[in-house]
């Protein structure tokens, strides 16, 4: 659990700091070029989920994020695997980062818009929290597929043995 909490805290801190800097230094509609037109910093307020889906259901997304946080904390209390702690820490930190936006940013509690600011090619604009959630989820799926259990054991059947 300590590793999970440390990773989640690191991701949450990075997410909060980068969002504060993005809001302070990036003008909406005036992207900052990092690598030509391929990588830019573009300030977007996203009321929806990834890829701006479910934009009219911000309060539902807030409740889902709360459920994810509770679920990760519950699972985290029984962890024995550092890889699972890494994956769940990434997901928890990211979920908390976007949840804070949904609770404290305009237009109001449970309906706040998430600050996104990294634009890479044709990919939708995202933030540190989004990246952490995706990377954590990919790691957790890989661990599951290869038979690594949260308790540190390995399922021989899933591992192909």
PDB file of C-alpha atoms in Angstrom:
ATOM      1  CA  UNK A   1       0.000   0.000   0.000  1.00  0.00           C
ATOM      2  CA  UNK A   2       2.801   2.534   0.670  1.00  0.00           C
ATOM      3  CA  UNK A   3       4.093   2.206  -2.919  1.00  0.00           C
ATOM      4  CA  UNK A   4       0.582   2.634  -4.335  1.00  0.00           C
ATOM      5  CA  UNK A   5       0.031   5.772  -2.229  1.00  0.00           C
ATOM      6  CA  UNK A   6       3.439   7.222  -3.162  1.00  0.00           C
ATOM      7  CA  UNK A   7       2.835   6.721  -6.888  1.00  0.00           C
ATOM      8  CA  UNK A   8      -0.697   8.120  -6.653  1.00  0.00           C
ATOM      9  CA  UNK A   9       0.595  11.165  -4.735  1.00  0.00           C
ATOM     10  CA  UNK A  10       3.351  11.749  -7.312  1.00  0.00           C
ATOM     11  CA  UNK A  11       0.904  11.564 -10.232  1.00  0.00           C
ATOM     12  CA  UNK A  12      -1.625  13.763  -8.438  1.00  0.00           C
ATOM     13  CA  UNK A  13       1.054  16.359  -7.675  1.00  0.00           C
ATOM     14  CA  UNK A  14       2.350  16.375 -11.270  1.00  0.00           C
ATOM     15  CA  UNK A  15      -1.189  16.637 -12.599  1.00  0.00           C
ATOM     16  CA  UNK A  16      -2.149  19.532 -10.330  1.00  0.00           C
ATOM     17  CA  UNK A  17       1.053  21.494 -10.982  1.00  0.00           C
ATOM     18  CA  UNK A  18       0.889  21.042 -14.760  1.00  0.00           C
ATOM     19  CA  UNK A  19      -2.782  22.045 -14.879  1.00  0.00           C
ATOM     20  CA  UNK A  20      -2.111  25.170 -12.808  1.00  0.00           C
ATOM     21  CA  UNK A  21       0.760  26.093 -15.150  1.00  0.00           C
ATOM     22  CA  UNK A  22      -1.342  25.366 -18.245  1.00  0.00           C
ATOM     23  CA  UNK A  23      -4.217  27.563 -17.056  1.00  0.00           C
ATOM     24  CA  UNK A  24      -1.798  30.338 -16.100  1.00  0.00           C
ATOM     25  CA  UNK A  25       0.370  30.318 -19.253  1.00  0.00           C
ATOM     26  CA  UNK A  26      -1.671  28.981 -22.189  1.00  0.00           C
ATOM     27  CA  UNK A  27      -4.300  31.201 -23.781  1.00  0.00           C
ATOM     28  CA  UNK A  28      -7.372  29.316 -25.060  1.00  0.00           C
ATOM     29  CA  UNK A  29      -7.254  29.190 -28.843  1.00  0.00           C
ATOM     30  CA  UNK A  30      -3.539  30.126 -28.921  1.00  0.00           C
ATOM     31  CA  UNK A  31      -1.531  26.864 -28.800  1.00  0.00           C
ATOM     32  CA  UNK A  32       2.155  26.827 -27.926  1.00  0.00           C
ATOM     33  CA  UNK A  33       4.290  24.841 -30.360  1.00  0.00           C
ATOM     34  CA  UNK A  34       6.609  22.283 -28.754  1.00  0.00           C
ATOM     35  CA  UNK A  35       7.555  20.285 -31.869  1.00  0.00           C
ATOM     36  CA  UNK A  36       6.113  22.065 -34.888  1.00  0.00           C
ATOM     37  CA  UNK A  37       2.417  21.315 -35.335  1.00  0.00           C
ATOM     38  CA  UNK A  38       2.877  17.732 -34.121  1.00  0.00           C
ATOM     39  CA  UNK A  39       3.161  18.458 -30.387  1.00  0.00           C
ATOM     40  CA  UNK A  40       1.510  21.560 -28.973  1.00  0.00           C
ATOM     41  CA  UNK A  41       0.245  22.807 -25.643  1.00  0.00           C
ATOM     42  CA  UNK A  42      -3.412  23.634 -26.245  1.00  0.00           C
ATOM     43  CA  UNK A  43      -5.707  24.616 -23.375  1.00  0.00           C
ATOM     44  CA  UNK A  44      -9.067  22.817 -23.489  1.00  0.00           C
ATOM     45  CA  UNK A  45     -11.773  22.531 -20.819  1.00  0.00           C
ATOM     46  CA  UNK A  46     -13.302  19.065 -21.203  1.00  0.00           C
ATOM     47  CA  UNK A  47     -16.741  18.429 -19.666  1.00  0.00           C
ATOM     48  CA  UNK A  48     -16.729  14.820 -20.864  1.00  0.00           C
ATOM     49  CA  UNK A  49     -14.669  11.687 -20.634  1.00  0.00           C
ATOM     50  CA  UNK A  50     -11.791  10.656 -22.882  1.00  0.00           C
ATOM     51  CA  UNK A  51     -12.191  11.867 -26.462  1.00  0.00           C
ATOM     52  CA  UNK A  52     -14.873  14.308 -25.186  1.00  0.00           C
ATOM     53  CA  UNK A  53     -17.457  11.526 -24.927  1.00  0.00           C
ATOM     54  CA  UNK A  54     -20.430  11.903 -22.558  1.00  0.00           C
ATOM     55  CA  UNK A  55     -20.085  15.695 -22.381  1.00  0.00           C
ATOM     56  CA  UNK A  56     -23.596  16.063 -20.962  1.00  0.00           C
ATOM     57  CA  UNK A  57     -22.990  13.538 -18.183  1.00  0.00           C
ATOM     58  CA  UNK A  58     -20.264  15.221 -16.133  1.00  0.00           C
ATOM     59  CA  UNK A  59     -21.934  14.381 -12.808  1.00  0.00           C
ATOM     60  CA  UNK A  60     -22.073  10.678 -13.775  1.00  0.00           C
ATOM     61  CA  UNK A  61     -18.363  10.763 -14.660  1.00  0.00           C
ATOM     62  CA  UNK A  62     -17.708  12.314 -11.256  1.00  0.00           C
ATOM     63  CA  UNK A  63     -19.535   9.461  -9.519  1.00  0.00           C
ATOM     64  CA  UNK A  64     -17.645   6.897 -11.626  1.00  0.00           C
ATOM     65  CA  UNK A  65     -14.328   8.525 -10.633  1.00  0.00           C
ATOM     66  CA  UNK A  66     -15.331   8.370  -6.964  1.00  0.00           C
ATOM     67  CA  UNK A  67     -16.187   4.676  -7.368  1.00  0.00           C
ATOM     68  CA  UNK A  68     -12.807   4.018  -9.036  1.00  0.00           C
ATOM     69  CA  UNK A  69     -10.967   5.744  -6.191  1.00  0.00           C
ATOM     70  CA  UNK A  70     -12.863   3.707  -3.585  1.00  0.00           C
ATOM     71  CA  UNK A  71     -12.284   0.470  -5.530  1.00  0.00           C
ATOM     72  CA  UNK A  72      -8.555   1.062  -5.943  1.00  0.00           C
ATOM     73  CA  UNK A  73      -8.137   1.890  -2.261  1.00  0.00           C
ATOM     74  CA  UNK A  74     -10.053  -1.262  -1.328  1.00  0.00           C
ATOM     75  CA  UNK A  75      -7.939  -3.485  -3.601  1.00  0.00           C
ATOM     76  CA  UNK A  76      -4.766  -1.648  -2.572  1.00  0.00           C
ATOM     77  CA  UNK A  77      -5.108  -2.717   1.031  1.00  0.00           C
ATOM     78  CA  UNK A  78      -4.453  -6.356   0.048  1.00  0.00           C
ATOM     79  CA  UNK A  79      -1.647  -5.798  -2.491  1.00  0.00           C
ATOM     80  CA  UNK A  80       1.579  -7.760  -2.359  1.00  0.00           C
ATOM     81  CA  UNK A  81       2.718  -7.129  -5.941  1.00  0.00           C
ATOM     82  CA  UNK A  82       4.805  -4.032  -6.718  1.00  0.00           C
ATOM     83  CA  UNK A  83       3.645  -4.169 -10.349  1.00  0.00           C
ATOM     84  CA  UNK A  84       0.010  -4.069  -9.297  1.00  0.00           C
ATOM     85  CA  UNK A  85       0.856  -1.241  -6.893  1.00  0.00           C
ATOM     86  CA  UNK A  86       2.391   0.683  -9.806  1.00  0.00           C
ATOM     87  CA  UNK A  87      -0.615   0.122 -12.077  1.00  0.00           C
ATOM     88  CA  UNK A  88      -3.181   0.926  -9.400  1.00  0.00           C
ATOM     89  CA  UNK A  89      -1.138   3.925  -8.202  1.00  0.00           C
ATOM     90  CA  UNK A  90      -1.163   5.361 -11.729  1.00  0.00           C
ATOM     91  CA  UNK A  91      -4.916   4.839 -12.030  1.00  0.00           C
ATOM     92  CA  UNK A  92      -5.601   6.248  -8.550  1.00  0.00           C
ATOM     93  CA  UNK A  93      -3.431   9.344  -9.045  1.00  0.00           C
ATOM     94  CA  UNK A  94      -5.003  10.041 -12.426  1.00  0.00           C
ATOM     95  CA  UNK A  95      -8.541   9.483 -11.199  1.00  0.00           C
ATOM     96  CA  UNK A  96      -7.949  11.822  -8.246  1.00  0.00           C
ATOM     97  CA  UNK A  97      -6.445  14.498 -10.516  1.00  0.00           C
ATOM     98  CA  UNK A  98      -9.433  14.571 -12.839  1.00  0.00           C
ATOM     99  CA  UNK A  99     -11.853  14.194  -9.917  1.00  0.00           C
ATOM    100  CA  UNK A 100     -10.446  17.335  -8.297  1.00  0.00           C
ATOM    101  CA  UNK A 101     -11.180  19.216 -11.535  1.00  0.00           C
ATOM    102  CA  UNK A 102     -14.735  17.856 -11.614  1.00  0.00           C
ATOM    103  CA  UNK A 103     -15.358  18.917  -8.015  1.00  0.00           C
ATOM    104  CA  UNK A 104     -13.596  22.298  -7.865  1.00  0.00           C
ATOM    105  CA  UNK A 105     -13.507  23.788 -11.381  1.00  0.00           C
ATOM    106  CA  UNK A 106     -16.209  25.727 -13.233  1.00  0.00           C
ATOM    107  CA  UNK A 107     -19.065  25.457 -13.847  1.00  0.00           C
ATOM    108  CA  UNK A 108     -19.475  23.989 -10.350  1.00  0.00           C
ATOM    109  CA  UNK A 109     -19.251  21.012  -7.977  1.00  0.00           C
ATOM    110  CA  UNK A 110     -19.659  17.595  -9.634  1.00  0.00           C
ATOM    111  CA  UNK A 111     -19.872  19.351 -13.036  1.00  0.00           C
ATOM    112  CA  UNK A 112     -16.404  20.888 -13.343  1.00  0.00           C
ATOM    113  CA  UNK A 113     -14.559  20.673 -16.629  1.00  0.00           C
ATOM    114  CA  UNK A 114     -11.219  18.858 -16.701  1.00  0.00           C
ATOM    115  CA  UNK A 115      -8.197  20.875 -17.864  1.00  0.00           C
ATOM    116  CA  UNK A 116      -6.514  19.207 -20.851  1.00  0.00           C
ATOM    117  CA  UNK A 117      -3.472  20.747 -22.531  1.00  0.00           C
ATOM    118  CA  UNK A 118      -1.197  18.255 -24.332  1.00  0.00           C
ATOM    119  CA  UNK A 119      -1.914  17.804 -28.029  1.00  0.00           C
ATOM    120  CA  UNK A 120      -0.011  15.200 -30.047  1.00  0.00           C
ATOM    121  CA  UNK A 121      -0.820  14.904 -33.748  1.00  0.00           C
ATOM    122  CA  UNK A 122      -4.360  13.763 -34.403  1.00  0.00           C
ATOM    123  CA  UNK A 123      -4.790  12.410 -30.853  1.00  0.00           C
ATOM    124  CA  UNK A 124      -7.328  14.234 -28.635  1.00  0.00           C
ATOM    125  CA  UNK A 125      -5.942  16.756 -26.133  1.00  0.00           C
ATOM    126  CA  UNK A 126      -5.071  15.152 -22.772  1.00  0.00           C
ATOM    127  CA  UNK A 127      -3.340  15.777 -19.422  1.00  0.00           C
ATOM    128  CA  UNK A 128      -1.012  13.997 -16.974  1.00  0.00           C
ATOM    129  CA  UNK A 129      -3.961  12.308 -15.215  1.00  0.00           C
ATOM    130  CA  UNK A 130      -5.296  10.893 -18.481  1.00  0.00           C
ATOM    131  CA  UNK A 131      -1.853   9.533 -19.390  1.00  0.00           C
ATOM    132  CA  UNK A 132      -1.458   7.912 -15.974  1.00  0.00           C
ATOM    133  CA  UNK A 133      -4.890   6.273 -16.150  1.00  0.00           C
ATOM    134  CA  UNK A 134      -4.212   4.835 -19.620  1.00  0.00           C
ATOM    135  CA  UNK A 135      -0.700   3.607 -18.736  1.00  0.00           C
ATOM    136  CA  UNK A 136      -1.937   2.128 -15.451  1.00  0.00           C
ATOM    137  CA  UNK A 137      -4.855   0.385 -17.151  1.00  0.00           C
ATOM    138  CA  UNK A 138      -2.587  -1.087 -19.843  1.00  0.00           C
ATOM    139  CA  UNK A 139      -0.217  -2.390 -17.163  1.00  0.00           C
ATOM    140  CA  UNK A 140      -3.097  -3.924 -15.176  1.00  0.00           C
ATOM    141  CA  UNK A 141      -4.485  -5.657 -18.277  1.00  0.00           C
ATOM    142  CA  UNK A 142      -1.019  -7.015 -19.127  1.00  0.00           C
ATOM    143  CA  UNK A 143      -0.521  -8.268 -15.568  1.00  0.00           C
ATOM    144  CA  UNK A 144      -3.888 -10.002 -15.690  1.00  0.00           C
ATOM    145  CA  UNK A 145      -3.232 -11.557 -19.106  1.00  0.00           C
ATOM    146  CA  UNK A 146       0.144 -12.890 -17.974  1.00  0.00           C
ATOM    147  CA  UNK A 147      -1.283 -14.314 -14.761  1.00  0.00           C
ATOM    148  CA  UNK A 148       0.197 -11.943 -12.194  1.00  0.00           C
ATOM    149  CA  UNK A 149      -2.152 -11.605  -9.237  1.00  0.00           C
ATOM    150  CA  UNK A 150      -2.474  -8.583  -6.890  1.00  0.00           C
ATOM    151  CA  UNK A 151      -1.371 -10.793  -3.984  1.00  0.00           C
ATOM    152  CA  UNK A 152       1.995 -11.424  -5.677  1.00  0.00           C
ATOM    153  CA  UNK A 153       1.261 -14.957  -6.868  1.00  0.00           C
ATOM    154  CA  UNK A 154       1.143 -16.101 -10.479  1.00  0.00           C
ATOM    155  CA  UNK A 155      -1.715 -18.035 -12.075  1.00  0.00           C
ATOM    156  CA  UNK A 156      -0.012 -20.836 -13.998  1.00  0.00           C
ATOM    157  CA  UNK A 157      -2.998 -21.285 -16.341  1.00  0.00           C
ATOM    158  CA  UNK A 158      -3.002 -17.618 -17.467  1.00  0.00           C
ATOM    159  CA  UNK A 159       0.792 -17.658 -17.689  1.00  0.00           C
ATOM    160  CA  UNK A 160       0.581 -20.506 -20.225  1.00  0.00           C
ATOM    161  CA  UNK A 161       2.398 -23.067 -18.107  1.00  0.00           C
TER     162      UNK A 161
END
